[in-house]
Amino acid sequence: LIYSFPGVSLSDQVHQTPADMYKNPNETATLRCLHTISSYNRFLWYKQSQGGQLQLLGYMVGDSPTPEANVPVIIDGNANANQNCTLTIEKLQQDSSAVYFCAASLHSVIYGCLSAQKPHHHI
Ligand SMILES: *[C@@H]1O[C@H](CO)[C@@H](O)[C@H](O)[C@H]1NC(C)=O
Ligand SMILES: *[C@@H]1O[C@H](CO)[C@@H](O)[C@H](O)[C@H]1NC(C)=O
């Protein structure tokens, strides 16, 4: 069972579908996010497992995906306004069952700051 929610702030401008999904083990799940904020060009994807901890799965800047190391997900599409960004999880396992979040943000042009900005405070 996979729940997905749009980012908390500006959530009327971030659309995440489907809201929930039931899948069997080994099947593939695809979640979709779209935002309408013209200045934003980044989507971050997070997983919240039963323990409540948020895990960053990866992010997309424009059409350039960066999954986190050792996280078996595929991030595809485009993070600019009115474009679909997708998170695909192949070969679902028991521990894939979780709440998934996407968050839209403005990607800083100062690349060196990116890693400092990545975790959690975008939610
Ligand atoms: C999932 O796939 C693996 C490897 O192909 C297989 O061993 C396992 O039985 C499959 N699990 C289910 C529940 O179908
Ligand atoms: C985004 O995905 C939805 C649902 O599949 C589709 O209807 C829509 O046309 C897509 N938008 C773009 C810009 O590709």
CSV table of C-alpha atoms and ligand atoms in Angstrom, one decimal:
chain,number,residue,atom,x,y,z
A,1,LEU,CA,0.0,0.0,0.0
A,2,ILE,CA,1.4,3.3,-1.1
A,3,TYR,CA,0.1,6.7,0.0
A,4,SER,CA,1.2,9.8,-1.7
A,5,PHE,CA,0.7,13.4,-0.7
A,6,PRO,CA,1.6,16.7,-2.2
A,7,GLY,CA,4.0,19.0,-0.4
A,8,VAL,CA,2.5,20.8,2.5
A,9,SER,CA,3.2,24.4,1.6
A,10,LEU,CA,1.6,25.8,-1.6
A,11,SER,CA,-0.2,22.4,-1.8
A,12,ASP,CA,-2.9,23.8,-4.1
A,13,GLN,CA,-0.1,24.3,-6.6
A,14,VAL,CA,1.4,20.9,-6.3
A,15,HIS,CA,-0.6,17.9,-7.6
A,16,GLN,CA,0.4,14.4,-6.8
A,17,THR,CA,-1.4,11.4,-8.1
A,18,PRO,CA,-2.6,8.8,-7.4
A,19,ALA,CA,-3.6,9.5,-3.7
A,20,ASP,CA,-3.1,5.8,-2.8
A,21,MET,CA,-2.2,2.6,-4.5
A,22,TYR,CA,-2.4,-1.1,-3.7
A,23,LYS,CA,0.1,-3.3,-5.4
A,24,ASN,CA,1.4,-6.9,-5.1
A,25,PRO,CA,5.1,-7.7,-4.4
A,26,ASN,CA,7.3,-7.5,-7.5
A,27,GLU,CA,4.9,-5.1,-9.3
A,28,THR,CA,5.9,-1.6,-10.4
A,29,ALA,CA,4.4,1.6,-8.9
A,30,THR,CA,4.6,5.0,-10.6
A,31,LEU,CA,3.7,8.2,-8.8
A,32,ARG,CA,3.3,11.5,-10.6
A,33,CYS,CA,3.8,15.1,-9.5
A,34,LEU,CA,3.1,18.3,-11.3
A,35,HIS,CA,3.4,21.9,-10.0
A,36,THR,CA,2.2,25.2,-11.4
A,37,ILE,CA,4.7,27.6,-9.9
A,38,SER,CA,6.5,29.1,-12.8
A,39,SER,CA,9.7,30.0,-11.0
A,40,TYR,CA,10.2,26.5,-9.6
A,41,ASN,CA,12.2,23.9,-11.4
A,42,ARG,CA,13.0,21.2,-8.8
A,43,PHE,CA,11.1,18.3,-7.4
A,44,LEU,CA,12.2,16.3,-4.4
A,45,TRP,CA,10.8,12.9,-3.6
A,46,TYR,CA,10.6,11.5,0.0
A,47,LYS,CA,9.5,8.3,1.6
A,48,GLN,CA,8.0,8.1,5.0
A,49,SER,CA,8.0,4.6,6.4
A,50,GLN,CA,6.1,3.3,9.4
A,51,GLY,CA,8.6,4.6,11.9
A,52,GLY,CA,7.9,8.1,10.7
A,53,GLN,CA,11.4,8.9,9.4
A,54,LEU,CA,11.6,10.8,6.1
A,55,GLN,CA,14.0,9.4,3.6
A,56,LEU,CA,15.1,11.5,0.6
A,57,LEU,CA,14.8,9.3,-2.5
A,58,GLY,CA,16.2,11.8,-5.0
A,59,TYR,CA,15.4,14.9,-6.9
A,60,MET,CA,14.9,16.3,-10.4
A,61,VAL,CA,16.1,19.7,-11.5
A,62,GLY,CA,14.6,20.6,-14.9
A,63,ASP,CA,14.9,17.3,-16.7
A,64,SER,CA,17.9,16.1,-14.9
A,65,PRO,CA,17.3,13.4,-12.3
A,66,THR,CA,19.5,12.6,-9.3
A,67,PRO,CA,18.4,9.6,-7.4
A,68,GLU,CA,20.2,9.1,-4.1
A,69,ALA,CA,22.9,6.5,-4.0
A,70,ASN,CA,21.6,2.9,-3.4
A,71,VAL,CA,18.0,4.0,-3.6
A,72,PRO,CA,16.3,1.7,-6.3
A,73,VAL,CA,13.9,4.3,-7.8
A,74,ILE,CA,13.6,5.9,-11.2
A,75,ILE,CA,12.9,9.6,-11.4
A,76,ASP,CA,11.8,10.7,-14.8
A,77,GLY,CA,10.0,13.6,-16.6
A,78,ASN,CA,10.5,17.3,-15.9
A,79,ALA,CA,10.4,19.5,-12.8
A,80,ASN,CA,9.5,22.7,-14.5
A,81,ALA,CA,6.0,24.1,-14.1
A,82,ASN,CA,3.1,22.2,-15.7
A,83,GLN,CA,5.2,19.2,-16.5
A,84,ASN,CA,5.0,15.7,-15.0
A,85,CYS,CA,7.8,14.3,-12.8
A,86,THR,CA,7.4,10.7,-12.0
A,87,LEU,CA,8.8,8.4,-9.3
A,88,THR,CA,8.9,4.7,-10.3
A,89,ILE,CA,9.6,1.9,-7.9
A,90,GLU,CA,10.2,-1.4,-9.6
A,91,LYS,CA,10.0,-4.8,-7.9
A,92,LEU,CA,8.0,-3.6,-4.9
A,93,GLN,CA,8.9,-5.2,-1.6
A,94,GLN,CA,7.0,-5.4,1.7
A,95,ASP,CA,9.1,-2.3,2.9
A,96,SER,CA,8.0,-0.3,-0.1
A,97,SER,CA,4.7,0.2,1.7
A,98,ALA,CA,4.9,3.8,2.9
A,99,VAL,CA,3.8,7.4,2.4
A,100,TYR,CA,5.5,9.1,-0.4
A,101,PHE,CA,5.9,12.9,-0.7
A,102,CYS,CA,7.0,15.2,-3.4
A,103,ALA,CA,8.0,18.7,-2.8
A,104,ALA,CA,8.5,21.5,-5.4
A,105,SER,CA,11.2,24.1,-4.9
A,106,LEU,CA,13.4,26.6,-6.5
A,107,HIS,CA,16.7,25.2,-7.4
A,108,SER,CA,19.5,27.4,-6.1
A,109,VAL,CA,22.0,28.5,-8.8
A,110,ILE,CA,24.7,28.0,-6.2
A,111,TYR,CA,25.3,24.4,-6.7
A,112,GLY,CA,27.7,24.1,-3.8
A,113,CYS,CA,24.8,24.8,-1.4
A,114,LEU,CA,22.6,22.1,-2.8
A,115,SER,CA,23.7,19.3,-0.5
A,116,ALA,CA,23.2,21.6,2.5
A,117,GLN,CA,19.7,22.4,1.4
A,118,LYS,CA,18.6,18.9,0.5
A,119,PRO,CA,17.3,17.4,3.6
A,120,HIS,CA,13.8,17.7,5.1
A,121,HIS,CA,13.2,21.5,5.4
A,122,HIS,CA,11.5,21.6,2.1
A,123,ILE,CA,8.6,19.6,3.5
B,1,LIG,C1,9.4,-11.8,-6.7
B,1,LIG,O1,10.4,-12.1,-7.7
B,1,LIG,C2,11.5,-12.9,-7.1
B,1,LIG,C3,12.6,-13.0,-8.2
B,1,LIG,O2,12.1,-13.1,-9.5
B,1,LIG,C4,10.8,-14.3,-6.8
B,1,LIG,O3,11.8,-15.1,-6.3
B,1,LIG,C5,9.7,-14.1,-5.8
B,1,LIG,O4,9.0,-15.4,-5.6
B,1,LIG,C6,8.7,-13.1,-6.3
B,1,LIG,N1,7.7,-12.8,-5.3
B,1,LIG,C7,6.4,-12.8,-5.5
B,1,LIG,C8,5.6,-12.6,-4.3
B,1,LIG,O5,5.9,-13.0,-6.6
B,2,LIG,C1,0.9,14.7,-17.2
B,2,LIG,O1,0.3,13.4,-16.9
B,2,LIG,C2,-1.1,13.5,-17.0
B,2,LIG,C3,-1.7,12.1,-16.6
B,2,LIG,O2,-1.0,11.1,-17.3
B,2,LIG,C4,-1.5,13.8,-18.5
B,2,LIG,O3,-2.9,13.8,-18.6
B,2,LIG,C5,-0.9,15.1,-18.9
B,2,LIG,O4,-1.2,15.4,-20.2
B,2,LIG,C6,0.6,15.1,-18.6
B,2,LIG,N1,1.1,16.5,-18.8
B,2,LIG,C7,2.2,16.7,-19.5
B,2,LIG,C8,2.6,18.2,-19.7
B,2,LIG,O5,2.8,15.8,-20.1
